[in-house]
Structure formats: C-alpha cells, structure tokens
XYZ file of C-alpha atoms in Angstrom:
253
model
C 14.167 6.353 -6.708
C 14.051 9.312 -9.063
C 15.588 9.197 -12.515
C 19.205 10.336 -12.073
C 19.363 11.711 -15.601
C 16.268 13.844 -15.118
C 17.576 15.013 -11.752
C 20.894 16.040 -13.335
C 19.217 18.190 -15.987
C 16.841 19.678 -13.417
C 19.768 20.831 -11.306
C 21.427 22.227 -14.438
C 18.305 24.222 -15.340
C 17.948 25.555 -11.800
C 21.566 26.714 -11.729
C 21.257 28.399 -15.148
C 18.041 30.182 -14.154
C 19.545 31.279 -10.846
C 22.689 32.581 -12.586
C 20.539 34.553 -15.032
C 18.461 36.090 -12.244
C 21.518 37.156 -10.270
C 23.139 38.526 -13.447
C 20.093 40.682 -14.129
C 19.991 41.814 -10.501
C 23.726 42.586 -10.514
C 23.327 44.603 -13.723
C 20.422 46.577 -12.296
C 22.081 47.311 -8.970
C 25.411 48.139 -10.656
C 23.712 50.545 -13.071
C 21.771 52.189 -10.241
C 24.976 52.629 -8.212
C 26.833 54.032 -11.222
C 24.084 56.594 -11.867
C 23.097 57.601 -8.340
C 26.586 57.873 -6.835
C 27.796 60.757 -9.105
C 24.304 62.307 -9.035
C 24.092 62.934 -5.284
C 27.684 62.480 -4.181
C 29.084 59.831 -1.939
C 27.091 58.978 1.176
C 25.686 56.142 3.279
C 22.987 55.217 0.725
C 25.663 55.022 -1.975
C 27.609 52.520 0.145
C 24.444 50.391 0.365
C 23.932 50.556 -3.427
C 27.561 49.658 -4.063
C 27.554 46.813 -1.514
C 24.362 45.313 -2.937
C 25.721 45.574 -6.481
C 29.024 43.957 -5.498
C 27.248 41.108 -3.664
C 24.947 40.449 -6.609
C 27.904 40.398 -9.002
C 29.790 37.923 -6.783
C 26.765 35.618 -6.423
C 26.133 35.713 -10.183
C 29.769 34.806 -10.789
C 29.577 31.813 -8.437
C 26.272 30.655 -9.920
C 27.779 30.676 -13.419
C 30.838 28.834 -12.088
C 28.628 26.156 -10.524
C 26.640 25.886 -13.745
C 29.796 25.384 -15.838
C 31.132 22.778 -13.377
C 27.889 20.798 -13.448
C 27.611 21.107 -17.248
C 31.097 19.583 -17.541
C 29.941 16.450 -15.676
C 28.645 13.758 -18.087
C 24.923 13.171 -17.717
C 23.883 9.784 -16.292
C 22.683 7.271 -18.905
C 19.002 7.131 -19.695
C 16.925 4.557 -17.854
C 15.700 1.459 -19.614
C 11.943 1.855 -20.322
C 11.153 -1.315 -18.389
C 13.131 -0.114 -15.380
C 11.518 3.318 -15.574
C 8.062 1.711 -15.670
C 8.962 -0.495 -12.695
C 10.087 2.535 -10.693
C 6.933 4.446 -11.546
C 4.829 1.467 -10.543
C 6.729 1.138 -7.264
C 6.137 4.830 -6.491
C 2.425 4.458 -7.250
C 2.140 1.361 -5.051
C 3.944 3.140 -2.202
C 1.581 6.110 -2.513
C -1.507 3.865 -2.428
C -0.190 1.898 0.553
C -0.023 5.099 2.585
C -3.796 5.540 2.251
C -6.029 4.089 5.009
C -7.618 1.561 2.643
C -4.533 1.190 0.466
C -3.264 -2.230 1.641
C -6.680 -3.822 1.216
C -7.128 -2.359 -2.252
C -3.692 -3.552 -3.366
C -4.296 -7.025 -1.976
C -7.572 -7.263 -3.880
C -5.939 -6.040 -7.098
C -3.163 -8.629 -6.771
C -5.709 -11.344 -6.047
C -7.787 -10.492 -9.110
C -4.685 -10.257 -11.313
C -3.459 -13.663 -10.163
C -6.872 -15.192 -10.768
C -7.030 -13.705 -14.261
C -3.582 -15.127 -15.034
C -4.889 -18.646 -14.262
C -8.155 -18.264 -16.168
C -8.835 -21.135 -18.532
C -6.528 -23.585 -16.739
C -7.238 -26.448 -14.382
C -5.829 -24.377 -11.527
C -8.450 -21.612 -11.805
C -11.187 -23.337 -9.806
C -8.922 -24.561 -6.950
C -7.368 -21.082 -6.809
C -10.820 -19.482 -6.402
C -11.671 -21.931 -3.612
C -8.351 -21.196 -1.941
C -9.070 -17.471 -2.168
C -12.443 -17.866 -0.471
C -11.002 -20.038 2.268
C -8.063 -17.675 2.828
C -10.398 -14.672 3.159
C -12.518 -16.561 5.675
C -9.459 -17.529 7.699
C -8.190 -13.945 7.604
C -11.434 -12.843 9.219
C -10.948 -15.398 11.992
C -7.218 -14.878 12.512
C -7.657 -12.222 15.192
C -9.407 -14.745 17.469
C -7.174 -17.723 16.766
C -4.870 -17.216 19.722
C -3.269 -19.461 22.268
C -3.294 -23.094 21.191
C -4.521 -22.135 17.704
C -1.520 -19.934 16.807
C 0.588 -22.815 15.349
C -2.334 -23.711 13.099
C -2.448 -20.136 11.794
C 1.260 -20.268 10.936
C 0.818 -23.614 9.200
C -2.114 -22.196 7.241
C -0.031 -19.248 6.034
C 2.749 -21.558 4.869
C 0.247 -23.879 3.191
C -1.371 -20.920 1.421
C 1.964 -19.882 -0.129
C 2.787 -23.457 -1.091
C -0.596 -24.080 -2.722
C -0.431 -20.867 -4.709
C 3.007 -21.817 -6.012
C 1.623 -25.239 -6.919
C -1.299 -23.643 -8.771
C 1.108 -21.475 -10.771
C 3.157 -24.574 -11.597
C 0.018 -26.416 -12.729
C -0.894 -23.572 -15.096
C 2.651 -23.436 -16.495
C 2.776 -27.186 -17.146
C -0.670 -27.079 -18.747
C 0.324 -24.319 -21.139
C 3.542 -26.117 -22.003
C 1.632 -29.337 -22.692
C -0.548 -27.533 -25.249
C 2.447 -26.636 -27.363
C 3.021 -30.175 -28.611
C 0.453 -32.860 -29.401
C 0.613 -36.083 -27.391
C 2.719 -34.364 -24.803
C 4.485 -36.408 -22.181
C 3.566 -33.728 -19.626
C -0.045 -34.911 -19.340
C 0.746 -37.400 -16.601
C 2.763 -34.838 -14.648
C -0.042 -32.312 -15.076
C -2.634 -34.774 -13.778
C -0.483 -35.520 -10.729
C -0.016 -31.838 -9.956
C -3.746 -31.160 -10.335
C -4.544 -33.985 -7.920
C -2.051 -32.603 -5.401
C -3.571 -29.154 -5.743
C -7.115 -30.443 -5.245
C -6.100 -32.418 -2.155
C -4.204 -29.462 -0.723
C -7.086 -27.014 -1.233
C -9.542 -29.488 0.294
C -7.275 -29.871 3.331
C -7.011 -26.097 3.626
C -10.803 -25.780 3.543
C -11.101 -28.389 6.308
C -8.634 -26.365 8.363
C -10.747 -23.245 7.909
C -13.862 -25.114 9.011
C -12.017 -26.370 12.087
C -10.820 -22.828 12.822
C -14.392 -21.538 12.619
C -15.478 -24.275 15.032
C -12.684 -23.333 17.415
C -13.715 -19.669 17.381
C -17.366 -20.579 17.894
C -16.620 -22.854 20.847
C -14.189 -20.367 22.351
C -16.772 -17.591 22.191
C -19.701 -19.662 23.526
C -20.239 -18.877 27.246
C -21.280 -21.472 29.787
C -23.901 -19.183 31.319
C -26.234 -16.484 30.089
C -24.667 -13.311 28.782
C -24.272 -10.656 31.527
C -26.042 -8.054 29.408
C -29.104 -10.285 29.029
C -29.184 -10.916 32.782
C -29.003 -7.193 33.546
C -31.763 -6.440 31.048
C -33.964 -9.081 32.677
C -33.412 -7.556 36.120
C -34.165 -4.076 34.776
C -37.373 -5.351 33.150
C -38.547 -6.967 36.401
C -37.759 -3.754 38.289
C -39.796 -1.654 35.868
C -42.726 -4.081 36.127
C -42.577 -3.835 39.922
C -42.492 -0.026 39.882
C -45.403 0.089 37.434
C -47.465 -2.228 39.659
C -46.717 -0.109 42.728
C -47.757 3.092 40.962
C -50.975 1.455 39.796
C -51.861 0.438 43.389
C -51.177 3.949 44.669
C -53.538 5.484 42.122
C -56.370 3.075 42.939
C -58.780 4.759 45.497
C -59.311 2.901 48.761
C -62.840 1.489 49.183
C -64.735 2.139 52.382
C -65.268 -0.968 54.554
C-alpha cells in the first residue's frame, strides 16, 4: 500500500501544475482572440478562438477550485519509519515473487536468515540437518502420491513443529546465559533432547520416502526403451550380414 501522505501531496502537486498550465493556455488563447477579432473582423475563425479561450478559462477555474478544495483537506499523518520500512519490504518481496525464480530465491534467503539467527546455539546443528532433510523430501514430494500422501502431510506439520522447537531452544539458551546458575538449564537440556529426537525421526522418514520412491519406480521387467534398442541392434547386425553375403562373389563349383 502506498504512503497516503505522499499520495495526497502528489495529487496536490498535479492539480496545481494542471491549473497553471490551463491558466497559461487560457491567457494565451484569450489574448489571441482579443487581438485577432478586432484585426480581421468577426468570422468563423474568431468564434473558434473565442470558444477555445472560454473553454480554457473554465477548465483553469475548475482546476484551481479542485486544488483549493484538496488543499483544505488535512494531510494524512506521516507513516511510522518501521511501518514504512515494512511496506517497502513487502513491495520488494512481492516484486521478487513475480519473477520465475523468485519463490526459490526468497525461500533460500529465509532459510539462510533463520540459520544465521540460530548460529552459536545448540539448535544450529539440528536445524541444519532438518534443512537438508527437508530439501531432500521436497525433491521427492512430486512422486510421493497415493498411499504416501498422508506421510507428506505429516512431514510438513513435523517440519513446522521442529522449527518452532528449535527457535524455543535458542530463546531458552540465550535467556539462561543472562544469569549464572540458571534454573533453565534443565529445561534447555530437555528441549534439546526433544529436538534431536524429532530431527532424527524426520531424517528416518525421509529415508523411508526415498525407499518408497525407489521401489515405486523400479520395474519388474526390462525397460521398454532398452528392449527396443536391443531389437534395433539385432536388426542392424542382420542387415549388415546380408549385405556382406551379397558382396561376396560366388565361387565356381
């Protein structure tokens, strides 16, 4: 959404500039009509000059009236700098998302930013493992259909839950550093153990998904393309042998 205050002043400037242009045009046409009408007498061209001058004067009058009416309206309050920055960022993100590679670029930027936010905490290493597993599963998701679809939905929910848990682990760890002998150490250790177990379970799910895709894609017989190539090879060998026999001269008995 555009800044309402900036939009208000833009409209005010456009109205003022338009009123000035029509005032200049009305003055020029009015002066030309005042000079040329007595010079050559009244005629059809003089009616055109007078009509154009009158129209320009009327439009200039209405433009100045619109400008005064808009100038009397109080300008909207200025945006908070944080809100203005958020709007600019939203516009930039929307523009990037419209590009063909935009969604992938934004996802990678968000992933790197989240990983940097957890750097130096116990959640950094599980988060990196979760990222690798999630990318692998994303590459397999297009083939996980049929009976595997519920597992894909469970994996997506588990991914969100584990990332929230990793953020909570980092927050508790930073809070525990503020005071010596913090009572949060036990809670932190419990959360880290839960995160490790969850990431390990997610990795096992990804391995199972890869096995499912591999078994689903493995045919029971030879690939049709390989069979056709074998038949074509045998045919070419047969034709080559026949041509060789035809070129060999017959021996007299």
